[in-house]
Amino acid sequence: MSDLLDFLKPDETAAQFLARTHVEPISTGLFFATSIRPGQALEICGPSGTAKSEILIQVTATRILSRHWQGLHVGGHSEHIVLYDLDRKFDGIRLYHVLLTRLRNLPGQEQLREDDVNAAAKEAFGRFHLVQCSSSYNLLAALKTADDLLQACEETGRIQILLLDNIAAFYWLDRATTEPPEYAHDTERDIQIGLQQAHACIAAELSKLLKERRLALIATRHSALSAGGFDRMASSYVDTNNDLNLQA
């Protein structure tokens, strides 16, 4: 009888169920995609010079700025942001200037001294984490070890969005690669990991992070059109069931 009663006990309460399944939209601060939900991947693609990296800077500023500062409503979210920079040319100075500009344009900011504005920008900048990768294998290694970084972010705050700048950065490098580097070796199975396997693993790791950490992904991609008008650099990394794609 006791076994039957144990079997009939609920696994969780209604409050626990709602806390586990309710998904709040994540604000991006972008006019064309104001919010994104955990588990979704937003891909922004376009040719060079269409402000794709600038979009990531604006999203970063929205998430890392404080909600309030010295009695003023800043409008940020006081959250951490991790950006994987595959082009290795992310402009940190530009991000800092965006933070300063937003703080200087706050209603009632006249009461703030310049030192206060700089202190608020530096405090927000401390929640920005930049990871630079030089190859597809390097990106895979970074994603494999992302748990430690994400755990550190969650211990001191919150993180809801991953950013990935130009998932097509290694397109030509990968095409020219004849064999995997020495460190691309699966010691458990004693085999070399080829590029196709590496790309599949990158997609799997991204999907895993989005699902297990309840994160959203915003990625940029440089697109190059062939003579027939087709995109030669079709994405091979982002592979989720809830993708959004925007042409810049």
Short mmCIF file of N, CA and C in Angstrom, two decimals, residues 115-225:
data_model
loop_
_atom_site.label_atom_id
_atom_site.label_comp_id
_atom_site.label_asym_id
_atom_site.label_seq_id
_atom_site.Cartn_x
_atom_site.Cartn_y
_atom_site.Cartn_z
N ASP A 115 33.08 61.75 -13.48
CA ASP A 115 33.66 60.59 -12.80
C ASP A 115 32.60 59.54 -12.50
N ASP A 116 31.38 59.99 -12.18
CA ASP A 116 30.29 59.04 -11.92
C ASP A 116 29.91 58.29 -13.19
N VAL A 117 29.89 59.00 -14.31
CA VAL A 117 29.56 58.37 -15.60
C VAL A 117 30.60 57.33 -15.96
N ASN A 118 31.87 57.68 -15.80
CA ASN A 118 32.95 56.73 -16.10
C ASN A 118 32.89 55.51 -15.18
N ALA A 119 32.57 55.74 -13.91
CA ALA A 119 32.48 54.63 -12.96
C ALA A 119 31.35 53.68 -13.33
N ALA A 120 30.21 54.24 -13.77
CA ALA A 120 29.08 53.40 -14.17
C ALA A 120 29.42 52.59 -15.42
N ALA A 121 30.12 53.21 -16.38
CA ALA A 121 30.51 52.51 -17.60
C ALA A 121 31.50 51.39 -17.30
N LYS A 122 32.46 51.65 -16.41
CA LYS A 122 33.45 50.62 -16.06
C LYS A 122 32.79 49.48 -15.30
N GLU A 123 31.83 49.81 -14.44
CA GLU A 123 31.12 48.76 -13.70
C GLU A 123 30.35 47.85 -14.65
N ALA A 124 29.72 48.45 -15.66
CA ALA A 124 28.99 47.66 -16.66
C ALA A 124 29.96 46.85 -17.53
N PHE A 125 31.08 47.46 -17.90
CA PHE A 125 32.06 46.79 -18.76
C PHE A 125 32.62 45.54 -18.10
N GLY A 126 32.62 45.52 -16.77
CA GLY A 126 33.11 44.35 -16.05
C GLY A 126 32.25 43.11 -16.23
N ARG A 127 31.04 43.29 -16.75
CA ARG A 127 30.16 42.14 -17.00
C ARG A 127 30.24 41.65 -18.44
N PHE A 128 31.15 42.20 -19.21
CA PHE A 128 31.33 41.79 -20.61
C PHE A 128 32.51 40.84 -20.71
N HIS A 129 32.31 39.70 -21.35
CA HIS A 129 33.35 38.68 -21.47
C HIS A 129 33.58 38.38 -22.95
N LEU A 130 34.80 38.58 -23.41
CA LEU A 130 35.16 38.40 -24.82
C LEU A 130 36.02 37.16 -24.97
N VAL A 131 35.60 36.27 -25.87
CA VAL A 131 36.36 35.05 -26.18
C VAL A 131 36.71 35.10 -27.66
N GLN A 132 38.00 35.17 -27.97
CA GLN A 132 38.45 35.24 -29.36
C GLN A 132 38.91 33.87 -29.83
N CYS A 133 38.47 33.47 -31.01
CA CYS A 133 38.79 32.15 -31.56
C CYS A 133 39.45 32.33 -32.93
N SER A 134 40.39 31.46 -33.23
CA SER A 134 41.17 31.59 -34.47
C SER A 134 40.87 30.50 -35.49
N SER A 135 40.02 29.54 -35.17
CA SER A 135 39.68 28.47 -36.11
C SER A 135 38.41 27.78 -35.63
N SER A 136 37.86 26.93 -36.48
CA SER A 136 36.68 26.17 -36.09
C SER A 136 36.98 25.25 -34.92
N TYR A 137 38.18 24.67 -34.93
CA TYR A 137 38.56 23.79 -33.82
C TYR A 137 38.72 24.59 -32.53
N ASN A 138 39.25 25.80 -32.65
CA ASN A 138 39.40 26.67 -31.49
C ASN A 138 38.04 27.05 -30.91
N LEU A 139 37.07 27.33 -31.80
CA LEU A 139 35.71 27.63 -31.35
C LEU A 139 35.09 26.43 -30.65
N LEU A 140 35.29 25.25 -31.21
CA LEU A 140 34.75 24.04 -30.59
C LEU A 140 35.34 23.85 -29.19
N ALA A 141 36.64 24.07 -29.05
CA ALA A 141 37.28 23.94 -27.74
C ALA A 141 36.72 24.96 -26.75
N ALA A 142 36.47 26.19 -27.23
CA ALA A 142 35.92 27.23 -26.36
C ALA A 142 34.52 26.87 -25.89
N LEU A 143 33.70 26.31 -26.78
CA LEU A 143 32.34 25.93 -26.40
C LEU A 143 32.35 24.73 -25.46
N LYS A 144 33.30 23.82 -25.67
CA LYS A 144 33.40 22.64 -24.80
C LYS A 144 33.73 23.04 -23.36
N THR A 145 34.47 24.14 -23.20
CA THR A 145 34.89 24.58 -21.87
C THR A 145 34.09 25.79 -21.39
N ALA A 146 32.95 26.05 -22.02
CA ALA A 146 32.17 27.25 -21.68
C ALA A 146 31.49 27.15 -20.32
N ASP A 147 31.29 25.95 -19.82
CA ASP A 147 30.56 25.80 -18.56
C ASP A 147 31.21 26.55 -17.41
N ASP A 148 32.53 26.52 -17.33
CA ASP A 148 33.23 27.20 -16.24
C ASP A 148 32.98 28.70 -16.29
N LEU A 149 33.06 29.28 -17.49
CA LEU A 149 32.83 30.72 -17.64
C LEU A 149 31.39 31.07 -17.33
N LEU A 150 30.45 30.29 -17.83
CA LEU A 150 29.04 30.57 -17.59
C LEU A 150 28.68 30.40 -16.11
N GLN A 151 29.30 29.41 -15.47
CA GLN A 151 29.05 29.22 -14.04
C GLN A 151 29.56 30.40 -13.24
N ALA A 152 30.73 30.92 -13.61
CA ALA A 152 31.28 32.09 -12.92
C ALA A 152 30.37 33.30 -13.11
N CYS A 153 29.79 33.44 -14.30
CA CYS A 153 28.86 34.54 -14.55
C CYS A 153 27.61 34.42 -13.68
N GLU A 154 27.10 33.20 -13.55
CA GLU A 154 25.88 32.99 -12.78
C GLU A 154 26.11 33.16 -11.29
N GLU A 155 27.33 32.94 -10.84
CA GLU A 155 27.64 33.11 -9.42
C GLU A 155 27.67 34.58 -9.01
N THR A 156 27.95 35.46 -9.96
CA THR A 156 28.03 36.89 -9.65
C THR A 156 26.92 37.70 -10.30
N GLY A 157 25.96 37.04 -10.91
CA GLY A 157 24.88 37.76 -11.58
C GLY A 157 24.03 36.81 -12.40
N ARG A 158 23.75 37.21 -13.61
CA ARG A 158 22.89 36.43 -14.49
C ARG A 158 23.35 36.58 -15.93
N ILE A 159 23.16 35.55 -16.72
CA ILE A 159 23.46 35.62 -18.15
C ILE A 159 22.34 34.92 -18.91
N GLN A 160 21.84 35.57 -19.96
CA GLN A 160 20.74 35.01 -20.74
C GLN A 160 21.02 34.96 -22.23
N ILE A 161 22.05 35.67 -22.69
CA ILE A 161 22.32 35.74 -24.13
C ILE A 161 23.79 35.43 -24.41
N LEU A 162 24.01 34.59 -25.41
CA LEU A 162 25.34 34.39 -25.99
C LEU A 162 25.39 35.12 -27.33
N LEU A 163 26.53 35.74 -27.61
CA LEU A 163 26.73 36.42 -28.89
C LEU A 163 27.86 35.75 -29.64
N LEU A 164 27.71 35.65 -30.95
CA LEU A 164 28.73 35.02 -31.79
C LEU A 164 28.90 35.89 -33.03
N ASP A 165 30.08 36.49 -33.16
CA ASP A 165 30.31 37.45 -34.24
C ASP A 165 30.96 36.78 -35.44
N ASN A 166 30.17 36.61 -36.47
CA ASN A 166 30.54 36.08 -37.78
C ASN A 166 30.86 34.59 -37.76
N ILE A 167 29.83 33.80 -37.83
CA ILE A 167 30.01 32.36 -37.86
C ILE A 167 30.59 31.88 -39.19
N ALA A 168 30.70 32.77 -40.17
CA ALA A 168 31.33 32.41 -41.45
C ALA A 168 32.78 32.85 -41.52
N ALA A 169 33.35 33.25 -40.38
CA ALA A 169 34.72 33.79 -40.37
C ALA A 169 35.75 32.78 -40.88
N PHE A 170 35.50 31.50 -40.65
CA PHE A 170 36.49 30.47 -41.02
C PHE A 170 36.12 29.74 -42.30
N TYR A 171 35.21 30.31 -43.08
CA TYR A 171 34.73 29.63 -44.28
C TYR A 171 35.88 29.28 -45.23
N TRP A 172 36.66 30.29 -45.61
CA TRP A 172 37.75 30.04 -46.57
C TRP A 172 38.90 29.29 -45.92
N LEU A 173 39.15 29.55 -44.65
CA LEU A 173 40.20 28.82 -43.95
C LEU A 173 39.86 27.33 -43.88
N ASP A 174 38.60 27.01 -43.60
CA ASP A 174 38.20 25.61 -43.54
C ASP A 174 38.28 24.94 -44.91
N ARG A 175 37.94 25.68 -45.96
CA ARG A 175 38.01 25.11 -47.30
C ARG A 175 39.45 24.81 -47.71
N ALA A 176 40.38 25.60 -47.19
CA ALA A 176 41.78 25.41 -47.54
C ALA A 176 42.49 24.40 -46.65
N THR A 177 41.84 23.98 -45.57
CA THR A 177 42.45 23.05 -44.64
C THR A 177 42.49 21.65 -45.24
N THR A 178 43.67 21.06 -45.24
CA THR A 178 43.82 19.71 -45.82
C THR A 178 43.71 18.62 -44.76
N GLU A 179 44.12 18.91 -43.53
CA GLU A 179 44.03 17.92 -42.47
C GLU A 179 43.86 18.63 -41.13
N PRO A 180 43.24 17.97 -40.16
CA PRO A 180 43.02 18.60 -38.87
C PRO A 180 44.33 18.86 -38.14
N PRO A 181 44.37 19.87 -37.26
CA PRO A 181 45.56 20.11 -36.46
C PRO A 181 45.78 18.99 -35.45
N GLU A 182 46.96 18.96 -34.85
CA GLU A 182 47.30 17.88 -33.93
C GLU A 182 46.36 17.81 -32.73
N TYR A 183 45.89 18.98 -32.25
CA TYR A 183 45.06 18.96 -31.05
C TYR A 183 43.62 18.53 -31.34
N ALA A 184 43.25 18.38 -32.63
CA ALA A 184 41.89 17.93 -32.97
C ALA A 184 41.86 16.41 -32.96
N HIS A 185 42.04 15.87 -31.78
CA HIS A 185 42.16 14.42 -31.64
C HIS A 185 41.24 13.96 -30.51
N ASP A 186 40.38 13.01 -30.81
CA ASP A 186 39.49 12.43 -29.81
C ASP A 186 40.24 11.30 -29.11
N THR A 187 40.69 11.57 -27.89
CA THR A 187 41.49 10.58 -27.17
C THR A 187 40.68 9.36 -26.77
N GLU A 188 39.37 9.53 -26.57
CA GLU A 188 38.54 8.40 -26.16
C GLU A 188 38.41 7.37 -27.28
N ARG A 189 38.25 7.86 -28.50
CA ARG A 189 38.08 6.94 -29.63
C ARG A 189 39.35 6.84 -30.48
N ASP A 190 40.37 7.61 -30.12
CA ASP A 190 41.66 7.59 -30.81
C ASP A 190 41.49 7.85 -32.31
N ILE A 191 40.77 8.93 -32.64
CA ILE A 191 40.58 9.31 -34.03
C ILE A 191 40.75 10.81 -34.17
N GLN A 192 41.09 11.24 -35.37
CA GLN A 192 41.15 12.66 -35.67
C GLN A 192 39.75 13.18 -35.99
N ILE A 193 39.45 14.38 -35.53
CA ILE A 193 38.15 14.99 -35.78
C ILE A 193 38.24 15.83 -37.04
N GLY A 194 37.53 15.45 -38.08
CA GLY A 194 37.54 16.21 -39.33
C GLY A 194 36.69 17.45 -39.22
N LEU A 195 36.76 18.31 -40.27
CA LEU A 195 36.03 19.57 -40.25
C LEU A 195 34.53 19.36 -40.19
N GLN A 196 34.03 18.39 -40.96
CA GLN A 196 32.60 18.15 -40.95
C GLN A 196 32.13 17.73 -39.56
N GLN A 197 32.93 16.90 -38.90
CA GLN A 197 32.60 16.50 -37.53
C GLN A 197 32.69 17.69 -36.58
N ALA A 198 33.70 18.54 -36.79
CA ALA A 198 33.86 19.71 -35.93
C ALA A 198 32.66 20.64 -36.04
N HIS A 199 32.19 20.87 -37.27
CA HIS A 199 31.02 21.74 -37.46
C HIS A 199 29.78 21.14 -36.81
N ALA A 200 29.62 19.82 -36.93
CA ALA A 200 28.47 19.17 -36.29
C ALA A 200 28.57 19.27 -34.77
N CYS A 201 29.78 19.15 -34.25
CA CYS A 201 29.98 19.26 -32.80
C CYS A 201 29.72 20.68 -32.31
N ILE A 202 30.10 21.68 -33.12
CA ILE A 202 29.84 23.08 -32.76
C ILE A 202 28.34 23.32 -32.65
N ALA A 203 27.59 22.84 -33.63
CA ALA A 203 26.13 22.98 -33.60
C ALA A 203 25.54 22.27 -32.39
N ALA A 204 26.07 21.08 -32.09
CA ALA A 204 25.57 20.32 -30.95
C ALA A 204 25.87 21.03 -29.63
N GLU A 205 27.08 21.59 -29.51
CA GLU A 205 27.45 22.29 -28.28
C GLU A 205 26.62 23.55 -28.08
N LEU A 206 26.38 24.29 -29.17
CA LEU A 206 25.54 25.48 -29.07
C LEU A 206 24.12 25.10 -28.64
N SER A 207 23.57 24.08 -29.26
CA SER A 207 22.22 23.63 -28.90
C SER A 207 22.17 23.17 -27.45
N LYS A 208 23.22 22.52 -27.00
CA LYS A 208 23.28 22.04 -25.62
C LYS A 208 23.30 23.21 -24.64
N LEU A 209 24.10 24.23 -24.94
CA LEU A 209 24.18 25.39 -24.06
C LEU A 209 22.84 26.12 -24.01
N LEU A 210 22.19 26.28 -25.16
CA LEU A 210 20.90 26.97 -25.18
C LEU A 210 19.85 26.21 -24.37
N LYS A 211 19.88 24.90 -24.46
CA LYS A 211 18.87 24.10 -23.78
C LYS A 211 19.15 23.98 -22.29
N GLU A 212 20.37 23.61 -21.93
CA GLU A 212 20.68 23.35 -20.53
C GLU A 212 20.80 24.62 -19.70
N ARG A 213 21.32 25.68 -20.31
CA ARG A 213 21.50 26.94 -19.58
C ARG A 213 20.35 27.92 -19.82
N ARG A 214 19.40 27.53 -20.65
CA ARG A 214 18.25 28.38 -20.99
C ARG A 214 18.73 29.74 -21.52
N LEU A 215 19.62 29.67 -22.49
CA LEU A 215 20.19 30.87 -23.09
C LEU A 215 19.59 31.09 -24.47
N ALA A 216 19.73 32.31 -24.95
CA ALA A 216 19.41 32.65 -26.34
C ALA A 216 20.72 32.97 -27.05
N LEU A 217 20.74 32.79 -28.35
CA LEU A 217 21.94 33.04 -29.15
C LEU A 217 21.63 34.07 -30.23
N ILE A 218 22.49 35.08 -30.33
CA ILE A 218 22.43 36.02 -31.45
C ILE A 218 23.76 35.93 -32.18
N ALA A 219 23.72 35.55 -33.44
CA ALA A 219 24.93 35.35 -34.22
C ALA A 219 24.88 36.18 -35.49
N THR A 220 26.03 36.69 -35.90
CA THR A 220 26.12 37.38 -37.18
C THR A 220 26.82 36.48 -38.18
N ARG A 221 26.56 36.74 -39.45
CA ARG A 221 27.21 35.95 -40.50
C ARG A 221 27.42 36.82 -41.72
N HIS A 222 28.64 36.85 -42.20
CA HIS A 222 28.94 37.56 -43.44
C HIS A 222 28.45 36.72 -44.61
N SER A 223 27.68 37.32 -45.48
CA SER A 223 27.17 36.59 -46.65
C SER A 223 27.83 37.12 -47.91
N ALA A 224 28.18 36.21 -48.79
CA ALA A 224 28.77 36.57 -50.08
C ALA A 224 27.96 35.87 -51.17
N LEU A 225 27.45 36.64 -52.09
CA LEU A 225 26.59 36.08 -53.13
C LEU A 225 27.41 35.60 -54.32
#
